[in-house]
Short mmCIF file of C-alpha atoms in Angstrom, two decimals:
data_model
loop_
_atom_site.label_atom_id
_atom_site.label_comp_id
_atom_site.label_asym_id
_atom_site.label_seq_id
_atom_site.Cartn_x
_atom_site.Cartn_y
_atom_site.Cartn_z
CA MET C 751 -0.93 -1.09 38.14
CA PHE C 752 -1.65 -0.44 34.58
CA ASP C 753 1.13 2.12 34.33
CA GLN C 754 4.01 0.18 36.01
CA VAL C 755 3.52 -3.24 33.51
CA SER C 756 2.93 -0.21 30.72
CA ALA C 757 6.26 1.39 31.59
CA PHE C 758 7.82 -1.99 32.17
CA LEU C 759 6.62 -3.31 28.96
CA GLU C 760 7.83 -0.40 27.09
CA ALA C 761 11.63 -0.24 28.79
CA SER C 762 12.14 -4.01 28.47
CA ASN C 763 10.30 -3.78 24.82
CA LEU C 764 8.23 -6.78 25.09
CA LEU C 765 5.32 -5.38 23.15
CA ASP C 766 4.44 -6.71 19.85
CA PRO C 767 5.44 -4.27 17.24
CA HIS C 768 2.10 -5.06 15.03
CA GLN C 769 0.00 -4.77 17.86
CA ALA C 770 -1.30 -1.67 17.65
CA ALA C 771 -4.09 -1.08 20.64
CA TYR C 772 -4.12 0.61 24.02
CA ARG C 773 -0.91 1.62 23.36
CA ARG C 774 0.68 5.66 22.93
CA GLY C 775 1.42 6.46 19.80
CA PHE C 776 -1.05 3.76 18.09
CA SER C 777 -4.08 4.23 16.78
CA THR C 778 -6.71 2.90 14.17
CA GLN C 779 -5.09 4.92 11.83
CA THR C 780 -1.48 4.49 12.33
CA ALA C 781 -2.41 0.74 12.16
CA LEU C 782 -4.16 0.90 9.02
CA ILE C 783 -1.40 3.36 7.10
CA ARG C 784 1.17 0.64 8.06
CA THR C 785 -0.63 -1.86 6.40
CA LEU C 786 -2.31 0.09 3.62
CA ASP C 787 1.22 1.63 2.17
CA GLU C 788 2.91 -1.86 2.17
CA VAL C 789 -0.03 -2.96 -0.41
CA ARG C 790 1.05 0.36 -2.03
CA GLN C 791 4.34 -0.25 -2.05
CA ALA C 792 3.60 -4.21 -3.18
CA ALA C 793 1.63 -1.97 -6.05
CA ASP C 794 4.75 -0.07 -6.72
CA SER C 795 6.58 -3.49 -7.30
CA ARG C 796 4.14 -4.83 -9.36
CA LYS C 797 2.82 -7.16 -7.30
CA VAL C 798 -0.54 -7.83 -5.20
CA THR C 799 -1.51 -8.72 -2.13
CA ILE C 800 -3.71 -11.10 -0.51
CA ALA C 801 -5.48 -10.47 2.54
CA VAL C 802 -7.66 -12.38 5.23
CA PHE C 803 -9.42 -10.80 8.14
CA PHE C 804 -10.34 -13.13 11.24
CA ASP C 805 -13.23 -12.61 13.46
CA PHE C 806 -12.64 -14.04 16.91
CA SER C 807 -16.12 -14.72 18.54
CA LYS C 808 -16.05 -13.42 22.13
CA ALA C 809 -12.23 -13.31 22.67
CA PHE C 810 -11.89 -11.14 25.64
CA ASP C 811 -14.74 -13.47 27.29
CA ASN C 812 -12.44 -16.51 26.38
CA VAL C 813 -8.62 -15.88 27.99
CA CYS C 814 -7.74 -18.63 30.28
CA HIS C 815 -6.62 -17.40 32.95
CA GLU C 816 -3.65 -20.02 33.41
CA LEU C 817 -2.25 -19.00 30.24
CA LEU C 818 -2.22 -15.70 30.46
CA ILE C 819 -0.20 -16.11 33.60
CA ASN C 820 1.98 -18.75 32.39
CA LYS C 821 2.40 -15.90 28.94
CA LEU C 822 3.06 -12.85 31.84
CA ARG C 823 5.99 -15.40 33.39
CA CYS C 824 7.57 -15.74 29.92
CA LEU C 825 7.63 -12.16 29.87
CA LYS C 826 9.75 -11.75 32.90
CA PHE C 827 6.95 -10.74 35.05
CA SER C 828 7.89 -11.38 39.22
CA SER C 829 6.72 -13.98 41.18
CA SER C 830 4.90 -11.60 43.50
CA SER C 831 3.17 -9.96 40.10
CA LEU C 832 2.30 -12.84 39.46
CA ARG C 833 0.14 -14.12 42.57
CA TRP C 834 -1.18 -10.30 42.55
CA PHE C 835 -2.57 -11.23 39.17
CA CYS C 836 -3.68 -14.41 40.19
CA ALA C 837 -5.90 -12.69 43.22
CA TYR C 838 -7.01 -9.95 40.70
CA LEU C 839 -8.09 -12.47 37.92
CA ASP C 840 -9.48 -15.59 40.79
CA HIS C 841 -12.83 -15.75 42.17
CA ARG C 842 -14.53 -12.84 40.31
CA MET C 843 -18.21 -12.84 40.56
CA GLN C 844 -20.74 -11.82 38.50
CA ALA C 845 -25.00 -11.13 38.68
CA VAL C 846 -27.31 -10.10 36.07
CA GLN C 847 -29.92 -7.33 37.61
CA ASP C 848 -33.16 -6.22 35.79
CA VAL C 849 -33.60 -2.28 36.94
CA SER C 850 -37.36 -2.61 35.83
CA ASN C 851 -38.46 -4.84 38.00
CA ASN C 852 -35.29 -4.46 40.89
CA ILE C 853 -34.60 -8.72 40.40
CA MET C 854 -31.08 -9.73 40.28
CA SER C 855 -29.73 -12.98 39.91
CA SER C 856 -27.81 -15.16 42.42
CA PHE C 857 -23.65 -14.45 42.10
CA ARG C 858 -21.63 -16.67 39.70
CA ILE C 859 -18.03 -17.22 39.61
CA VAL C 860 -16.31 -16.05 36.60
CA SER C 861 -14.16 -18.90 35.63
CA LYS C 862 -12.10 -17.37 32.53
CA GLY C 863 -12.07 -13.75 30.41
CA VAL C 864 -10.52 -10.16 31.04
CA PRO C 865 -12.30 -7.98 33.22
CA GLN C 866 -13.98 -5.76 30.87
CA GLY C 867 -14.81 -2.05 31.14
CA SER C 868 -11.82 -2.26 33.39
CA VAL C 869 -8.58 -0.38 33.01
CA LEU C 870 -6.31 -4.16 33.14
CA GLY C 871 -8.90 -5.85 31.17
CA PRO C 872 -7.32 -4.67 27.37
CA LEU C 873 -3.89 -4.89 28.50
CA LEU C 874 -4.11 -8.46 29.84
CA PHE C 875 -5.91 -8.92 26.39
CA VAL C 876 -2.88 -7.11 24.32
CA LEU C 877 -0.29 -9.69 26.74
CA TYR C 878 -2.25 -12.87 25.92
CA LEU C 879 -1.54 -12.45 22.14
CA SER C 880 1.87 -11.43 22.61
CA ASP C 881 2.94 -14.85 21.14
CA PHE C 882 1.44 -14.79 18.37
CA GLY C 883 4.15 -13.33 16.12
CA GLU C 884 6.00 -16.54 16.46
CA ILE C 885 3.51 -18.48 14.49
CA LEU C 886 3.66 -17.46 10.68
CA ARG C 887 6.18 -18.48 8.35
CA HIS C 888 5.02 -16.50 5.39
CA CYS C 889 2.48 -13.54 6.29
CA LYS C 890 3.00 -10.67 7.84
CA TYR C 891 0.21 -9.82 9.80
CA ASN C 892 -0.98 -6.79 12.03
CA PHE C 893 -3.54 -6.68 15.15
CA TYR C 894 -5.63 -4.37 16.72
CA ALA C 895 -7.01 -5.65 20.04
CA ASP C 896 -8.87 -8.88 18.62
CA ASP C 897 -8.94 -8.01 14.93
CA LEU C 898 -6.54 -10.09 12.76
CA MET C 899 -5.27 -9.52 9.45
CA ILE C 900 -2.22 -11.38 8.09
CA TYR C 901 -1.33 -10.79 4.32
CA LEU C 902 1.24 -11.80 1.56
CA HIS C 903 2.44 -10.04 -1.24
CA ALA C 904 2.86 -12.09 -4.63
CA GLU C 905 3.65 -11.49 -8.17
CA PRO C 906 0.24 -12.19 -10.17
CA GLY C 907 1.51 -15.37 -12.21
CA ASP C 908 2.36 -16.57 -8.62
CA LEU C 909 -1.00 -16.51 -6.76
CA THR C 910 -1.08 -20.53 -6.84
CA ARG C 911 1.89 -20.69 -4.67
CA ALA C 912 1.29 -17.59 -2.41
CA ILE C 913 -2.38 -19.12 -1.68
CA GLU C 914 -0.88 -22.35 -0.80
CA GLN C 915 1.71 -20.49 1.60
CA LEU C 916 -1.00 -18.14 2.89
CA ASN C 917 -3.51 -21.38 3.57
CA GLU C 918 -0.32 -22.68 5.65
CA ASP C 919 -0.64 -19.91 7.83
CA ILE C 920 -4.10 -20.02 8.37
CA ARG C 921 -3.57 -23.53 9.68
CA HIS C 922 -1.06 -22.30 11.97
CA VAL C 923 -3.51 -19.62 12.87
CA GLU C 924 -6.03 -21.95 13.90
CA ASP C 925 -4.03 -24.12 15.75
CA TRP C 926 -2.56 -20.82 17.59
CA ALA C 927 -6.61 -20.55 18.49
CA CYS C 928 -7.39 -23.36 19.51
CA ARG C 929 -4.40 -23.85 22.04
CA ASN C 930 -5.54 -20.65 23.38
CA GLN C 931 -8.82 -21.66 23.67
CA LEU C 932 -10.39 -18.86 21.34
CA SER C 933 -12.41 -19.75 18.66
CA LEU C 934 -12.39 -18.23 14.89
CA ASN C 935 -15.96 -17.36 13.21
CA SER C 936 -15.12 -18.65 9.47
CA ASP C 937 -18.75 -16.88 8.86
CA LYS C 938 -17.08 -13.48 9.66
CA THR C 939 -14.01 -13.70 8.13
CA SER C 940 -13.40 -11.98 4.54
CA ALA C 941 -10.29 -12.61 1.78
CA MET C 942 -9.42 -9.77 -0.50
CA ILE C 943 -6.93 -9.29 -2.79
CA LEU C 944 -5.63 -6.06 -3.17
CA GLY C 945 -3.71 -4.18 -5.86
CA THR C 946 -3.81 -1.70 -8.66
CA ALA C 947 -7.08 -1.91 -10.89
CA ARG C 948 -4.89 -2.86 -13.69
CA TYR C 949 -3.64 -6.40 -12.07
CA ILE C 950 -7.32 -6.78 -10.17
CA ASN C 951 -9.18 -7.31 -12.97
CA ASN C 952 -7.36 -9.79 -14.89
CA ILE C 953 -7.64 -11.91 -11.65
CA SER C 954 -10.09 -14.77 -12.15
CA THR C 955 -11.09 -16.07 -8.79
CA ASP C 956 -12.33 -19.14 -9.84
CA MET C 957 -9.09 -19.93 -11.42
CA ILE C 958 -6.62 -19.99 -8.30
CA PRO C 959 -7.17 -22.40 -4.93
CA GLN C 960 -9.48 -21.33 -2.48
CA ILE C 961 -8.98 -19.23 1.09
CA ARG C 962 -10.10 -21.98 3.88
CA VAL C 963 -10.84 -21.19 6.92
CA SER C 964 -12.22 -23.80 9.77
CA ASN C 965 -12.01 -26.10 6.72
CA VAL C 966 -14.65 -23.39 5.17
CA ALA C 967 -14.59 -21.80 1.76
CA ILE C 968 -14.19 -17.65 2.13
CA GLN C 969 -14.94 -16.21 -0.49
CA PHE C 970 -12.85 -12.90 -2.34
CA LYS C 971 -14.70 -9.57 -1.54
CA GLU C 972 -14.52 -6.44 -3.47
CA SER C 973 -14.49 -4.37 -0.10
CA VAL C 974 -13.87 -5.16 3.13
CA VAL C 975 -14.91 -3.04 6.81
CA TYR C 976 -11.58 -3.06 8.49
CA LEU C 977 -10.64 -0.87 11.71
CA GLY C 978 -14.43 1.39 10.47
CA ILE C 979 -12.77 1.77 6.87
CA THR C 980 -14.27 0.69 4.01
CA ILE C 981 -10.97 -0.70 1.83
CA SER C 982 -11.81 -2.16 -2.04
CA ASN C 983 -9.52 -4.52 -3.36
CA THR C 984 -8.62 -1.60 -6.00
CA LEU C 985 -7.78 0.69 -3.04
CA ALA C 986 -10.31 3.09 -4.21
CA TRP C 987 -12.25 5.65 -1.99
CA ASP C 988 -15.81 5.20 -3.77
CA ILE C 989 -17.38 3.50 -0.63
CA GLN C 990 -15.84 5.02 2.27
CA VAL C 991 -15.95 8.51 0.91
CA ALA C 992 -20.13 7.60 0.28
CA LYS C 993 -20.53 6.54 3.46
CA THR C 994 -18.81 9.31 5.30
CA VAL C 995 -21.42 11.44 3.57
CA ALA C 996 -24.38 9.56 4.28
CA ARG C 997 -23.35 9.74 7.92
CA VAL C 998 -22.70 13.29 8.02
CA ASN C 999 -26.02 13.88 6.15
CA ALA C 1000 -27.90 12.11 8.33
CA THR C 1001 -26.50 13.74 11.26
CA LEU C 1002 -27.01 17.08 9.84
CA TYR C 1003 -30.69 16.38 9.14
CA GLN C 1004 -31.40 15.73 13.23
CA LEU C 1005 -29.63 18.48 13.81
CA LYS C 1006 -31.66 20.95 11.32
CA LEU C 1007 -35.46 19.32 13.26
CA CYS C 1008 -34.30 21.70 16.23
CA GLY C 1009 -31.91 24.19 14.36
CA HIS C 1010 -34.28 26.62 14.81
CA LEU C 1011 -34.89 26.80 18.38
CA LEU C 1012 -30.50 26.57 18.64
CA PRO C 1013 -28.18 30.13 18.68
CA LEU C 1014 -25.43 30.32 15.98
CA PRO C 1015 -22.73 28.97 18.25
CA LEU C 1016 -24.48 26.22 19.61
CA ARG C 1017 -25.13 25.20 16.28
CA SER C 1018 -21.05 25.23 16.06
CA ARG C 1019 -20.45 23.40 18.49
CA LEU C 1020 -22.55 20.57 17.98
CA VAL C 1021 -21.64 20.14 14.49
CA ALA C 1022 -18.04 20.34 15.43
CA SER C 1023 -18.53 17.67 18.08
CA LEU C 1024 -20.90 15.17 16.12
CA VAL C 1025 -19.57 15.87 12.53
CA LEU C 1026 -16.93 17.10 12.10
CA PRO C 1027 -15.01 13.58 13.52
CA LEU C 1028 -17.11 11.87 10.72
CA PHE C 1029 -14.29 13.91 8.31
CA ASP C 1030 -11.26 13.30 10.64
CA TYR C 1031 -11.51 9.57 11.49
CA CYS C 1032 -8.29 8.27 9.97
CA CYS C 1033 -8.48 10.39 7.26
CA ALA C 1034 -4.60 10.56 6.87
CA VAL C 1035 -4.96 7.33 5.84
CA LEU C 1036 -7.11 8.87 2.76
CA THR C 1037 -3.64 10.97 0.78
CA ASP C 1038 -4.43 9.08 -2.13
CA ILE C 1039 -8.05 10.42 -2.58
CA THR C 1040 -9.29 11.63 -6.17
CA ALA C 1041 -10.75 15.35 -6.63
CA VAL C 1042 -13.92 14.08 -7.72
CA LEU C 1043 -14.31 12.36 -4.08
CA ASN C 1044 -12.84 15.33 -2.42
CA THR C 1045 -15.25 17.66 -3.81
CA LYS C 1046 -18.02 15.06 -2.42
CA LEU C 1047 -16.48 15.65 1.16
CA GLN C 1048 -16.41 19.25 0.55
CA ARG C 1049 -19.51 20.01 -0.13
CA ALA C 1050 -20.91 17.96 2.79
CA LEU C 1051 -18.68 20.08 5.09
CA ASN C 1052 -20.10 23.27 3.24
CA ALA C 1053 -23.70 21.89 4.07
CA CYS C 1054 -22.71 22.18 7.74
CA VAL C 1055 -21.60 25.42 7.95
CA ARG C 1056 -24.43 26.74 5.76
CA TYR C 1057 -26.62 25.06 8.60
CA ILE C 1058 -24.52 26.84 10.94
CA TYR C 1059 -24.91 30.25 9.53
CA ARG C 1060 -28.16 29.57 7.63
CA ALA C 1061 -26.42 30.62 4.24
CA LYS C 1062 -27.90 30.33 1.59
CA TRP C 1063 -27.31 27.62 -0.98
CA ASP C 1064 -26.17 29.87 -3.61
CA GLU C 1065 -24.35 31.64 -1.41
CA HIS C 1066 -20.49 31.93 -1.31
CA ILE C 1067 -18.83 29.58 1.31
CA SER C 1068 -15.42 30.77 1.74
CA PRO C 1069 -16.34 33.67 3.88
CA TYR C 1070 -17.86 31.67 6.24
CA PHE C 1071 -15.22 29.24 6.41
CA ASP C 1072 -12.95 32.42 7.40
CA LYS C 1073 -15.57 33.58 10.13
CA LEU C 1074 -15.70 29.96 11.69
CA GLU C 1075 -11.78 29.61 11.14
CA TRP C 1076 -12.08 26.09 10.18
CA LEU C 1077 -10.38 24.34 7.47
CA LYS C 1078 -11.49 22.79 4.28
CA ILE C 1079 -10.91 19.32 3.53
CA GLY C 1080 -8.23 19.12 1.58
CA PRO C 1081 -5.99 21.36 4.50
CA ARG C 1082 -7.64 19.82 6.96
CA ARG C 1083 -6.17 16.24 6.12
CA LYS C 1084 -2.42 17.92 5.32
CA TYR C 1085 -3.27 19.07 9.63
CA PHE C 1086 -3.88 15.91 10.70
CA VAL C 1087 -1.32 14.00 8.36
CA GLY C 1088 1.29 17.02 10.00
CA CYS C 1089 -0.27 16.58 13.18
CA LEU C 1090 1.16 12.61 12.93
CA ILE C 1091 4.33 12.56 11.03
CA PHE C 1092 5.45 15.27 13.58
CA ASN C 1093 4.61 12.88 16.09
CA ILE C 1094 5.67 10.01 14.56
CA LEU C 1095 9.54 11.75 14.45
CA LEU C 1096 9.56 13.01 17.80
CA HIS C 1097 8.36 10.13 19.58
CA LYS C 1098 9.66 7.06 17.13
CA ARG C 1099 6.79 5.42 17.20
CA PRO C 1100 4.88 3.18 15.62
CA THR C 1101 8.28 2.02 14.77
CA ASP C 1102 7.31 0.65 11.56
CA ILE C 1103 6.74 3.84 10.03
CA PHE C 1104 8.90 5.73 12.24
CA HIS C 1105 11.81 3.77 10.76
CA ALA C 1106 10.26 4.29 6.60
CA PHE C 1107 11.20 7.73 6.98
CA LYS C 1108 15.28 9.27 6.35
CA PHE C 1109 16.36 12.32 6.76
CA ARG C 1110 18.88 14.05 4.03
CA ASP C 1111 21.72 13.45 6.85
CA SER C 1112 22.54 11.34 9.34
CA VAL C 1113 22.06 13.72 12.05
CA SER C 1114 18.37 13.30 14.29
CA LEU C 1115 15.91 15.92 13.97
CA ARG C 1116 15.22 15.64 18.10
CA ALA C 1117 18.84 15.70 18.77
CA THR C 1118 19.96 19.13 17.03
CA ARG C 1119 16.17 20.72 16.54
CA ALA C 1120 17.60 21.45 12.32
CA PRO C 1121 14.46 21.50 10.18
CA ASN C 1122 16.44 18.57 8.11
CA ASN C 1123 14.25 17.22 4.95
CA LEU C 1124 13.18 13.87 4.68
CA VAL C 1125 13.93 11.57 1.96
CA LEU C 1126 11.31 11.33 -0.49
CA PRO C 1127 11.17 7.40 -1.50
CA LEU C 1128 11.31 6.41 -5.67
CA CYS C 1129 8.02 5.79 -6.69
CA ARG C 1130 7.09 4.07 -10.01
CA THR C 1131 3.54 3.66 -9.69
CA GLU C 1132 1.08 7.43 -8.81
CA LEU C 1133 -0.66 4.95 -6.31
CA TYR C 1134 2.47 4.62 -4.18
CA ARG C 1135 3.59 8.08 -4.71
CA LYS C 1136 -0.16 9.25 -3.09
CA SER C 1137 0.69 6.99 0.04
CA PHE C 1138 1.06 8.15 3.78
CA ARG C 1139 4.52 7.42 3.65
CA CYS C 1140 5.43 9.98 0.08
CA SER C 1141 2.72 12.55 1.10
CA ALA C 1142 3.69 13.15 4.57
CA VAL C 1143 7.62 13.45 3.02
CA GLU C 1144 5.94 15.97 0.49
CA LEU C 1145 4.21 17.84 3.05
CA TRP C 1146 6.66 18.07 5.93
CA ASN C 1147 9.60 19.17 2.98
CA SER C 1148 7.05 22.21 2.40
CA LEU C 1149 7.04 23.66 5.61
CA PRO C 1150 8.02 26.61 6.65
CA ILE C 1151 11.27 25.85 8.84
CA GLU C 1152 9.49 27.63 12.08
CA ILE C 1153 6.57 24.92 11.87
CA ARG C 1154 8.79 22.24 11.85
CA SER C 1155 11.22 23.19 14.51
CA ALA C 1156 8.34 23.22 17.26
CA ASP C 1157 9.25 22.55 20.53
CA SER C 1158 6.40 20.13 21.24
CA ILE C 1159 2.79 19.12 19.80
CA ASN C 1160 0.98 21.66 21.03
CA ILE C 1161 3.09 24.30 19.18
CA PHE C 1162 3.24 22.38 15.72
CA LYS C 1163 -0.30 22.08 16.24
CA GLU C 1164 -1.05 25.85 16.50
CA ARG C 1165 1.34 26.94 13.75
CA ILE C 1166 0.27 24.57 11.35
CA PHE C 1167 -3.31 25.33 11.77
CA ASN C 1168 -2.73 29.13 10.74
CA PHE C 1169 0.14 28.30 8.24
CA LEU C 1170 -2.50 26.56 6.68
CA LEU C 1171 -5.80 28.89 7.22
CA ARG C 1172 -3.63 31.86 6.06
CA SER C 1173 -2.63 29.87 2.83
CA GLY C 1174 -5.58 27.85 1.74
CA GLY C 1175 -3.77 24.75 1.65
CA GLN C 1176 -1.82 26.16 -0.76
CA LEU C 1177 1.84 24.78 0.23
#
């Protein structure tokens, strides 16, 4: 049923393009890239971005079945499929069991919510939010499941009017949530003004109107954790890198406790499975990371390699990377950026990101398999020049023809990895 519904939604183009959850080709990484690149582009036009990050209380558990069926009906689901979903949702029962004492409560009917842990549950929740895009008048938005961010670009001298417009859309969000029986948690809602340090440092938040959610004033923050990544108001990555290094060191410390009992191949596999994902998560978002912060990440990765080989701190680390056939931090990030842009160009999704890329001729890459170069956007600031959109174009155009003309993502991965490994990441 999940496959049938997904195929129907894709073929009919019914899915919200700004909802990045539970869809092929979409992820937390693409959601962050889309939003942050727009923030960087706005900064390139001498604007700042006002953003509000909403928190819904128990959103999956508060889905009204009647409203959900009505929304499926508006999406042109057939009568027979609607009857099937009614049967799927109605009269579901649950109980609580205390395993230690072998005691179970009586069963009770679940009258609302989608079955969590099920295959269909997340998809049904996404469809429950499908009409959200119709309510905003001024702001853009980004959804990942129930994580909602709305944002508005404005010139620094026009913040008062921009916040008034933002508050107007917040009232629309509140009304929409009320109609859909969802609860906004104002205590966990955050607000932030993003832009270049030059503009952000000159803004006095005491001199501009308050952002209000559920009649509660929301304080502006200097950093917010969104989709597992810490975003600062100046788009610096100091906090995010510090958290990553701390998590790497904590994991490595646990591994070292029994490292003397483990053979080298097992130590290598443990680091690859437990530590490398900490470096790799949404790393394509960090294309504008500074050299200093990149060095901090590299040193943390070096410590992992030294753990695997029990190498001394004064030994040169590069030969060990060669033995493992691992990429260092910079080339590793380029590898993931390259794989992501290849997938975007091949599958043309997410559509917003795909349409931001333009080929130098009008012939599509997929139709001819020609290694066409992409057009590099005009950039006024270094911040925008190092965005994913621009960095991905520069990387793509610098790759050899045989890599760009790969027929599949697996072939592309193999070729770009070997190329970066041989060249040391120097393009």
